[in-house]
CSV table of C-alpha atoms in Angstrom, one decimal:
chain,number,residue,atom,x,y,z
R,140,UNK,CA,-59.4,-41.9,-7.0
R,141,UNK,CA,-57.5,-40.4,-4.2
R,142,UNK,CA,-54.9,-36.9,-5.6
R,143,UNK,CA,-52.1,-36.7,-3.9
R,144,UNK,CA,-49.4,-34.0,-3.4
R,145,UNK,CA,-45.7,-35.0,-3.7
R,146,UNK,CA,-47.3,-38.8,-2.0
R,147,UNK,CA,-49.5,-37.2,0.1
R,148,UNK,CA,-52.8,-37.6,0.0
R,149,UNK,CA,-55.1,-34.0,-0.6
R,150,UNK,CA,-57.0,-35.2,2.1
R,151,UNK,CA,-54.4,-34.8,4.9
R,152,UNK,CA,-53.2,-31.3,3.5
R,153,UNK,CA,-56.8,-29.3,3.4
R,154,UNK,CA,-56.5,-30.8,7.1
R,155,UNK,CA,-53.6,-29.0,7.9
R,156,UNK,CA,-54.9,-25.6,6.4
R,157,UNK,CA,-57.0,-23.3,8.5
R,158,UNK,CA,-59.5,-22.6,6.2
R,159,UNK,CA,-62.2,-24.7,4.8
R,160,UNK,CA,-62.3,-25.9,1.0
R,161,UNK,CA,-64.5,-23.9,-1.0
R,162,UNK,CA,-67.6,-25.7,-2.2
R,163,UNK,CA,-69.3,-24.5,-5.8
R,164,UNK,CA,-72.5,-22.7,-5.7
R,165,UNK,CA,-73.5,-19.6,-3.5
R,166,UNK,CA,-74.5,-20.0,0.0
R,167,UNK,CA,-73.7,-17.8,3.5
R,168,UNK,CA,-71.5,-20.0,4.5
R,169,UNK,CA,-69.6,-19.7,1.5
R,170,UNK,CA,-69.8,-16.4,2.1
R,171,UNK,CA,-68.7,-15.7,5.8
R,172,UNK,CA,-65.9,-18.3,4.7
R,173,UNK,CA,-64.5,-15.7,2.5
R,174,UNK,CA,-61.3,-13.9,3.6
R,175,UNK,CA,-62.4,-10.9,2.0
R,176,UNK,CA,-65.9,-10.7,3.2
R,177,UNK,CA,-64.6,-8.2,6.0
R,178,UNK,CA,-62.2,-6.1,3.7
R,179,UNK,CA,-64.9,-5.8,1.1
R,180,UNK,CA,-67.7,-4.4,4.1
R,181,UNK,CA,-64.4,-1.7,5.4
R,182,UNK,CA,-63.6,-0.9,1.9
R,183,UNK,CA,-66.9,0.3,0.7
R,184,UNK,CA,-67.6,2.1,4.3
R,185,UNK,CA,-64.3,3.9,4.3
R,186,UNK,CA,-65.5,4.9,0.5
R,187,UNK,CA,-68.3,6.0,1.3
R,188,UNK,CA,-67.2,8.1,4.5
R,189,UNK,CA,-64.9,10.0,2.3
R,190,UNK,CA,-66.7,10.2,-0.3
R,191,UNK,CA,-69.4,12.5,1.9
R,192,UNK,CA,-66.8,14.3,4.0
R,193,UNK,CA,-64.1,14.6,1.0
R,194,UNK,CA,-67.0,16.0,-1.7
R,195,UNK,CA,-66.9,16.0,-5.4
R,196,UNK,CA,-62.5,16.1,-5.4
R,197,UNK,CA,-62.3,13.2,-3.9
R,198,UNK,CA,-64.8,11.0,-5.9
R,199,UNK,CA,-63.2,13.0,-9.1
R,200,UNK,CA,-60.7,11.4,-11.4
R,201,UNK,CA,-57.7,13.3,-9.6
R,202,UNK,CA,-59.0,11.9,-6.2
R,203,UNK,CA,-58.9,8.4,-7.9
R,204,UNK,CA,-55.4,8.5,-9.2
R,205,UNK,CA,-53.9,10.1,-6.0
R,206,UNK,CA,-54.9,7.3,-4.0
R,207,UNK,CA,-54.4,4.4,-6.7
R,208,UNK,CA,-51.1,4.9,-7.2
R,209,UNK,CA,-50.0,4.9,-3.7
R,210,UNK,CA,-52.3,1.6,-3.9
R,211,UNK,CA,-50.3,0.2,-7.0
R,212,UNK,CA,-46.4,1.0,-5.2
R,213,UNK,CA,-48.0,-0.5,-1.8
R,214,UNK,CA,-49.9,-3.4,-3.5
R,215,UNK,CA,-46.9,-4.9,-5.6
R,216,UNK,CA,-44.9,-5.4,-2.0
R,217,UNK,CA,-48.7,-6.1,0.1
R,218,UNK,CA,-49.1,-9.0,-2.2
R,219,UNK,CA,-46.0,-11.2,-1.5
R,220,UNK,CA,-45.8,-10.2,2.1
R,221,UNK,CA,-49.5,-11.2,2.2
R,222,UNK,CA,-48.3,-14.6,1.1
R,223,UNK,CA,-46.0,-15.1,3.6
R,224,UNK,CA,-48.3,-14.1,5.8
R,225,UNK,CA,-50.2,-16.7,4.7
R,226,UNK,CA,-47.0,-19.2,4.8
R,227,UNK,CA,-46.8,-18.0,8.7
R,228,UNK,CA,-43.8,-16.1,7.9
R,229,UNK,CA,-42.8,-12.1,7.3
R,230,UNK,CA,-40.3,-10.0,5.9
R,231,UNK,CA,-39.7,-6.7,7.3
R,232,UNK,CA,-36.5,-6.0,5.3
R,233,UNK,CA,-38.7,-4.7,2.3
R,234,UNK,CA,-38.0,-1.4,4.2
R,235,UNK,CA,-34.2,-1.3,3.0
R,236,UNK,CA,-34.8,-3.1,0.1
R,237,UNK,CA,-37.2,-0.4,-1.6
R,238,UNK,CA,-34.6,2.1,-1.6
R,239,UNK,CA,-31.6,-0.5,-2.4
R,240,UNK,CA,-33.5,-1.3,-5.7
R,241,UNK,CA,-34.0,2.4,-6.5
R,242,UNK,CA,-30.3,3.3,-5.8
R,243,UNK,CA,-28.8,0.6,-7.4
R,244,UNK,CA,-30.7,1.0,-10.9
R,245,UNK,CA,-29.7,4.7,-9.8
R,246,UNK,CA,-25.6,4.2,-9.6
R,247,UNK,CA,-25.7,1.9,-12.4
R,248,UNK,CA,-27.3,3.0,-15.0
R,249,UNK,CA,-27.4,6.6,-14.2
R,250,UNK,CA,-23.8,7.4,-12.1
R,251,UNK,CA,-22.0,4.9,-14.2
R,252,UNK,CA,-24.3,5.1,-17.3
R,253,UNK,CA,-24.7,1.8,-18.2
R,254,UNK,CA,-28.0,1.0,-20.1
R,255,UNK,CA,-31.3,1.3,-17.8
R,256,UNK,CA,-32.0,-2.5,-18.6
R,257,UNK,CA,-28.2,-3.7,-16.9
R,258,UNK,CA,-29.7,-1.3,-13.8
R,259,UNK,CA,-33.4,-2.9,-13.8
R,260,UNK,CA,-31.7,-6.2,-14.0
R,261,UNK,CA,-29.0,-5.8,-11.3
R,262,UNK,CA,-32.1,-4.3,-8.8
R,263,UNK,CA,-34.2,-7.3,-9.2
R,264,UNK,CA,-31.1,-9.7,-8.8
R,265,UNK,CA,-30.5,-7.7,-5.6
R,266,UNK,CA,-34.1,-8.3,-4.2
R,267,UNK,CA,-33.9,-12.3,-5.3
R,268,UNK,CA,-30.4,-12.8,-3.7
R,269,UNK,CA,-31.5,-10.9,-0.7
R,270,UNK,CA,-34.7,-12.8,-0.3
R,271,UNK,CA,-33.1,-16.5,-0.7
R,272,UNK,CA,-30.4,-15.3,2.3
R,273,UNK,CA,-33.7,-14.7,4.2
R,274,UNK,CA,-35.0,-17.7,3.6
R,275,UNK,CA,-32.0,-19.8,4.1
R,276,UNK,CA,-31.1,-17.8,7.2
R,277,UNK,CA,-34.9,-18.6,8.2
R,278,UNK,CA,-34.7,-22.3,7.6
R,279,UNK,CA,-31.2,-22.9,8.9
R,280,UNK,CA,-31.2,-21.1,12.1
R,281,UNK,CA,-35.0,-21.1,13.7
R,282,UNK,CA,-35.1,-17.9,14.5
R,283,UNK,CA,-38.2,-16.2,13.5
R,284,UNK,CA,-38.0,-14.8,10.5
R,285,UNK,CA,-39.0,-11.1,11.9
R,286,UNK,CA,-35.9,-11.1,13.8
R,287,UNK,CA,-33.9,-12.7,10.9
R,288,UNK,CA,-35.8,-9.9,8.4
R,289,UNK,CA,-35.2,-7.1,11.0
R,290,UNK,CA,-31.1,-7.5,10.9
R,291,UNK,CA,-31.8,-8.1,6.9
R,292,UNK,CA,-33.1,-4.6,7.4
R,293,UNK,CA,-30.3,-2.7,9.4
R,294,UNK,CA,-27.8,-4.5,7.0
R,295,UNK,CA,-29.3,-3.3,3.5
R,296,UNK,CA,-29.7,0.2,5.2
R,297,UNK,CA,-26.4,0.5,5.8
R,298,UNK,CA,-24.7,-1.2,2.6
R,299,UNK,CA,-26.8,0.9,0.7
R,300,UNK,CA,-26.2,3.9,2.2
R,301,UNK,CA,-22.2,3.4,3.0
R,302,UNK,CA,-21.9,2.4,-1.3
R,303,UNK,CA,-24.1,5.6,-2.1
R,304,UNK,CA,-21.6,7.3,-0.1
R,305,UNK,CA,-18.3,5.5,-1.2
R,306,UNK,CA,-19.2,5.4,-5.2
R,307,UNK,CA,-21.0,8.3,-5.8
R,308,UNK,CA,-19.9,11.1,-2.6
R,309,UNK,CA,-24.1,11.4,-2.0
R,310,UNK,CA,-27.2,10.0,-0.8
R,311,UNK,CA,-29.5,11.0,-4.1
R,312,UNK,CA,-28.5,9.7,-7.5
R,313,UNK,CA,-30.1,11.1,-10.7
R,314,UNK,CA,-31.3,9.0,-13.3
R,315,UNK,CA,-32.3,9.6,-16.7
R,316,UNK,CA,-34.3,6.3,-18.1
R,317,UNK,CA,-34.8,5.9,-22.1
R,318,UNK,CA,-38.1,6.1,-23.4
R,319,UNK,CA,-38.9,3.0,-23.3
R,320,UNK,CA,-38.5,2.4,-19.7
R,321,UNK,CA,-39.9,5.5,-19.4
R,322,UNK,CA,-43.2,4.1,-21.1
R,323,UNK,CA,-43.1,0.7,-19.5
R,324,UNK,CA,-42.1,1.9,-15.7
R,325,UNK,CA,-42.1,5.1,-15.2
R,326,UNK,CA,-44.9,7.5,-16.5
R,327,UNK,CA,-48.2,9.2,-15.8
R,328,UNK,CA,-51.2,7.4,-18.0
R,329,UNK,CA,-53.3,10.6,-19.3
R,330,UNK,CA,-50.9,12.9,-17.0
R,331,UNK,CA,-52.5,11.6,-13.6
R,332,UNK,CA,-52.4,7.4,-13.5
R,333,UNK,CA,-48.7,5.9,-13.2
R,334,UNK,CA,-48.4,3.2,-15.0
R,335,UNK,CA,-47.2,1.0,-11.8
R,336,UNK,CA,-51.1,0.2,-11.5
R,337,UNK,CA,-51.0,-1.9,-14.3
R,338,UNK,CA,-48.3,-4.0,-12.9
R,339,UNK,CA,-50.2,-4.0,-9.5
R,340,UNK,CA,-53.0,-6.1,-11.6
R,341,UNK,CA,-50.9,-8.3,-13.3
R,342,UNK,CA,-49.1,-9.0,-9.8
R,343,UNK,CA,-52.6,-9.5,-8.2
R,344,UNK,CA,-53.9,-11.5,-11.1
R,345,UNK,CA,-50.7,-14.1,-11.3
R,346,UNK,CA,-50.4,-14.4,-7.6
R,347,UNK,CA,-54.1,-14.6,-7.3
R,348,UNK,CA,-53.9,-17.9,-9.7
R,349,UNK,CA,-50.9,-19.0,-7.9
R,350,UNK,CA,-52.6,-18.7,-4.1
R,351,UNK,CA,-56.2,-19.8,-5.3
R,352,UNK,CA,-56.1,-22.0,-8.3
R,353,UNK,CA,-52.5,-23.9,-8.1
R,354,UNK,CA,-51.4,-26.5,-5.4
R,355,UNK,CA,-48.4,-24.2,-4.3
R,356,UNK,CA,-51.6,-21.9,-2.9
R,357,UNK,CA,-52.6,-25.1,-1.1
R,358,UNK,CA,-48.8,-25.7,0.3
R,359,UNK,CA,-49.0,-22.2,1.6
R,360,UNK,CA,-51.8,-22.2,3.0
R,361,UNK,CA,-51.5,-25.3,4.8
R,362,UNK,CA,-47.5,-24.2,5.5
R,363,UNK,CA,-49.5,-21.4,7.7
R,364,UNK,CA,-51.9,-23.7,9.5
R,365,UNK,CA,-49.2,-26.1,10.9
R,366,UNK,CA,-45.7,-26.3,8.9
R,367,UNK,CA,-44.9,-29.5,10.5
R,368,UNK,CA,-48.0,-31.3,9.5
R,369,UNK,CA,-47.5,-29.7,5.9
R,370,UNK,CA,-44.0,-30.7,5.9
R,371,UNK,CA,-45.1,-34.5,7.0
R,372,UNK,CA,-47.7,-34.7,4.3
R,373,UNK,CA,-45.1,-34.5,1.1
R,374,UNK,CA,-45.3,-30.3,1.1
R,375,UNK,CA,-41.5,-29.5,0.1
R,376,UNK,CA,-42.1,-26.5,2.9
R,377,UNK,CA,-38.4,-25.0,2.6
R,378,UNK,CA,-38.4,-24.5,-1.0
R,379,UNK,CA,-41.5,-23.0,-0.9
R,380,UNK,CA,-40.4,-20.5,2.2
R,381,UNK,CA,-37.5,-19.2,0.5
R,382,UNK,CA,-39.4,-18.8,-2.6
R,383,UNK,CA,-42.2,-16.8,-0.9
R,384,UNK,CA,-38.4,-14.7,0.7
R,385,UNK,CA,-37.4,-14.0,-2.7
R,386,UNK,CA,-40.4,-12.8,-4.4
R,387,UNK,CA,-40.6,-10.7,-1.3
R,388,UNK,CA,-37.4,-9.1,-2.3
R,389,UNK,CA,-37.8,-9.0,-5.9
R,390,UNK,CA,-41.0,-7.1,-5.6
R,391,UNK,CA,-39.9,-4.5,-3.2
R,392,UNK,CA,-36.5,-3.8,-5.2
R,393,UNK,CA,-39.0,-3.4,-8.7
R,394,UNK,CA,-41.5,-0.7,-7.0
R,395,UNK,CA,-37.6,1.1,-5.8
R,396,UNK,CA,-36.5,0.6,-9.5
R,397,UNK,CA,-39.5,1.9,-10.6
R,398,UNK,CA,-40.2,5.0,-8.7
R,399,UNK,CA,-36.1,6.0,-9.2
R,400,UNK,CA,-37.2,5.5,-13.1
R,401,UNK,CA,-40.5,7.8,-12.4
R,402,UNK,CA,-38.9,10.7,-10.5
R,403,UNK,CA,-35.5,10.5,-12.5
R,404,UNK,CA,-33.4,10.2,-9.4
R,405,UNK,CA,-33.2,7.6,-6.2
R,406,UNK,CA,-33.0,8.5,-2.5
R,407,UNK,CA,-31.4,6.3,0.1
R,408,UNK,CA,-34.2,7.2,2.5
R,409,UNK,CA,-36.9,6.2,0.7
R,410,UNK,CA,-39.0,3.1,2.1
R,411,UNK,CA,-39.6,2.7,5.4
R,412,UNK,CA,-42.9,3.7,5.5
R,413,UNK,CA,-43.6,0.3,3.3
R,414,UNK,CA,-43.1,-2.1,6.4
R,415,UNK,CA,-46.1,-1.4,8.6
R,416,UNK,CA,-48.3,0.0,5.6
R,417,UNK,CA,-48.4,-3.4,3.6
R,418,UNK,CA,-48.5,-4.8,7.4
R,419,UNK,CA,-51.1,-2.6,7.8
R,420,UNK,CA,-53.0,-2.9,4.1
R,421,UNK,CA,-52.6,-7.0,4.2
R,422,UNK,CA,-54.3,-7.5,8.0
R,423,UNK,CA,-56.9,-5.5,6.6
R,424,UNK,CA,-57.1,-6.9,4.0
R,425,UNK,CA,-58.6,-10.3,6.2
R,426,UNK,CA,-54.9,-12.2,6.4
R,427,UNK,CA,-54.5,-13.6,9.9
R,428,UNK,CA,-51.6,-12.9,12.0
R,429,UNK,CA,-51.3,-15.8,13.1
R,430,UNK,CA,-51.5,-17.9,9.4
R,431,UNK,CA,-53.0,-20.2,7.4
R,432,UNK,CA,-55.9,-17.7,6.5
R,433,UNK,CA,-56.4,-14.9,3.4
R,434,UNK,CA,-56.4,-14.5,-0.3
R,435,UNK,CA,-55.1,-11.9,-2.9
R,436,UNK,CA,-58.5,-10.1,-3.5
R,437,UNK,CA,-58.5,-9.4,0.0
R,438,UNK,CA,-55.6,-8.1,0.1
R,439,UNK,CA,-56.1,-6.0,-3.1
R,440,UNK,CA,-59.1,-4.9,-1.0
R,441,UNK,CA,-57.3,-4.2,2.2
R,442,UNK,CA,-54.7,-2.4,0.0
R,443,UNK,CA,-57.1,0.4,-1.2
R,444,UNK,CA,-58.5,0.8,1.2
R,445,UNK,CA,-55.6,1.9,3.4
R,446,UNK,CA,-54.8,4.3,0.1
R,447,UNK,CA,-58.1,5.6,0.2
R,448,UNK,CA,-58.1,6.2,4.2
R,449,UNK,CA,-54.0,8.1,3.9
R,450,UNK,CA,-55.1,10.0,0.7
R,451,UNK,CA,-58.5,10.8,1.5
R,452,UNK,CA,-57.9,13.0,4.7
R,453,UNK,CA,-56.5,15.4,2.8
R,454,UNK,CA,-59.9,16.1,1.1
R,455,UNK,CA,-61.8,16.8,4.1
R,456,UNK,CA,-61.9,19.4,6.4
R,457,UNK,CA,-60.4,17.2,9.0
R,458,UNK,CA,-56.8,17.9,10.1
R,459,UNK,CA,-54.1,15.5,8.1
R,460,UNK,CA,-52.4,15.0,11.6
R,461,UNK,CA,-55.5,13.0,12.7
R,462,UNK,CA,-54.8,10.1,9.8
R,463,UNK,CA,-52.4,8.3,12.2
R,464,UNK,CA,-55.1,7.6,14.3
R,465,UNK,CA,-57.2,6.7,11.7
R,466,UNK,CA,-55.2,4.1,10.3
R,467,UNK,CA,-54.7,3.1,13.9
R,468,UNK,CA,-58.4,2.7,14.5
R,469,UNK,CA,-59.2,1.0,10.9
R,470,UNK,CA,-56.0,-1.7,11.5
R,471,UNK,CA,-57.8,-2.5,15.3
R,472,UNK,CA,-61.5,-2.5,13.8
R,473,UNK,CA,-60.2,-4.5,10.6
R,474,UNK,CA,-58.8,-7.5,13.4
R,475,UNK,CA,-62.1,-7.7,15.2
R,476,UNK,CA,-64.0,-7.5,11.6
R,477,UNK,CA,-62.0,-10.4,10.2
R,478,UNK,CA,-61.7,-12.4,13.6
R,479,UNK,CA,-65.5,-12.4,14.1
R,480,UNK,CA,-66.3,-13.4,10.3
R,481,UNK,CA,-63.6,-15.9,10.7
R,482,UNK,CA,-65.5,-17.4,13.9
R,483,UNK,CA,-68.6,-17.0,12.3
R,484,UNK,CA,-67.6,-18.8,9.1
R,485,UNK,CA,-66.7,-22.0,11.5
R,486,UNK,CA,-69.9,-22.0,13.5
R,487,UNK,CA,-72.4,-21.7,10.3
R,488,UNK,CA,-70.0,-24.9,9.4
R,489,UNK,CA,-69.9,-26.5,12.3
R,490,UNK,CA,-74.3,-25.9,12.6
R,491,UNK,CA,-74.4,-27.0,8.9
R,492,UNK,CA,-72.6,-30.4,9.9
R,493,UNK,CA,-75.1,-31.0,12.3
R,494,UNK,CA,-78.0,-30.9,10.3
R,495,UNK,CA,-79.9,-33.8,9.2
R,496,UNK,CA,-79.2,-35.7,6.4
């Protein structure tokens, strides 16, 4: 009996997709097939540089935390841009709307005083209305959705800044969020951990089932290896784009919501560091540039380890300026790594399907 997706038959979709379907059992082809064969090799080599060269701080429980929770902020956005990624799409504008989600939970629940749950609510609105323009503007114009994303980003920079200014006569708001938001958002498990890990897991573990264990991860992924084909074989490819948009959005606005809740006040400056590093964390993480190639664990993977590589510096000897370069370094060697699995994934196939039978 032949599945089919929205008519089309499965067959015709794995064809559009980049990478090959997953066959049960364990074999080295199974494993060079695996997006996060590469990520998993950098990961535990970038550990175990720092490890040696940071000492006993780093490897301590303080080490941990210090760079998990810049993992947990950068992972919650990594994640959704990782599936757009995926999709063949990106979204840049995550850098405005990090600090649009932390100022508007700011003005509105802590300039204006409404309850904190009208302000979380308002900031996650923001990020979903924001992402379906994206994806509209995507679908309806053709431009590419960095340049679309990239005006997206000047825009939100300015509204947010010029309303700051305009409602509240500054650029930081306070905030003071109840203690349950407080518990929920915005504290330090055991004085060290935030509690934005925890939401980094559940993000990773729903979008993991989504990307790897639903047909919408089979739309996407075959949405990145040729949209048209995917969108000739029954794949509903515009819903899904703007989708992918807003959970861009809404995830970006909840780690700004969540950090204004954590240091009781929002900035307007806050965020753009969170373009290139989930750029940076998800192409390490073994997503291809160009598409149609990566899953969630590899991103997880990719994500730490470009927490471990920014924190870790700052337990050696080394000098903290040098950490550019080694991001720089780590992103170019994490290409190659992940290009050269990926090509020797499709030759141990391609040998395999010449065997005898």
């Amino acid at each position: 009996m032949n599945t089919k997706i929205q008519g089309a038959p499965l067959g015709q979709v794995s064809s559009v997709a980049q990478v090959p379907p997953p066959s049960h059992g364990f074999s080295l082809g199974n494993l060079l097939r695996r997006p996060e064969t590469g990520s998993f090799l950098g990961l535990v080599a970038v550990f175990v540089f720092f490890a040696i060269f940071g000492g006993r701080n780093f490897a301590s429980i303080t080490g941990a935390a210090s760079w998990l929770n810049v993992a947990a902020s950068l992972g919650i956005v990594a994640i959704p841009i990782g599936l757009l990624m995926i999709a063949g799409e990106l979204d840049i504008s995550i850098g405005s709307m990090v600090p649009a989600g932390s100022m508007t939970t700011a003005i509105i629940s802590g300039h204006f005083h409404e309850p904190i749950l009208v302000g979380i609510i308002a900031a996650l609105a923001l990020g979903a209305i924001v992402g379906l323009i994206n994806g509209i503007l995507v679908l309806r114009t053709g431009v590419p959705s960095l340049i679309v994303t990239m005006g997206t980003l000047f825009a939100m920079a300015g509204l947010t800044l010029g309303i700051s200014v305009i409602v509240t006569g500054t650029t930081s708001v306070p905030l003071a969020a109840g203690p349950v938001a407080k518990w929920l958002l915005g504290q330090f498990i055991g004085g060290i951990f935030q509690v934005t890990i925890f939401w980094w897991v559940a993000a990773a573990i729903v979008f993991g089932f989504i990307l790897h264990y639903s047909h919408w991860g089979n739309w996407i992924l075959a949405m990145g290896g040729d949209k048209v084909s995917a969108r000739n074989a029954g794949i509903p490819t515009e819903r899904m784009t703007v989708l992918l948009f807003m959970c861009s959005g809404v995830s970006a606005t909840f780690v700004g919501m969540s950090q204004a809740i954590l240091y009781n006040s929002a900035q307007v400056s806050a965020g753009q560091s969170y373009i290139f590093n989930s750029i940076v964390a998800v192409v390490v993480g073994g997503v291809l540039l160009t598409g149609g190639y990566g899953s969630v664990v590899g991103i997880v993977l990719g994500t730490v380890t470009f927490a471990i590589v920014n924190q870790g510096i700052y337990y050696t000897a080394f000098d903290a300026n040098w950490a550019s370069l080694i991001i720089g370094v780590l992103l170019l060697l994490a290409v190659l790594m992940n290009t050269r699995f990926r090509k020797l994934a499709l030759t141990y196939t391609s040998s395999k399907g010449k065997a005898k039978p």
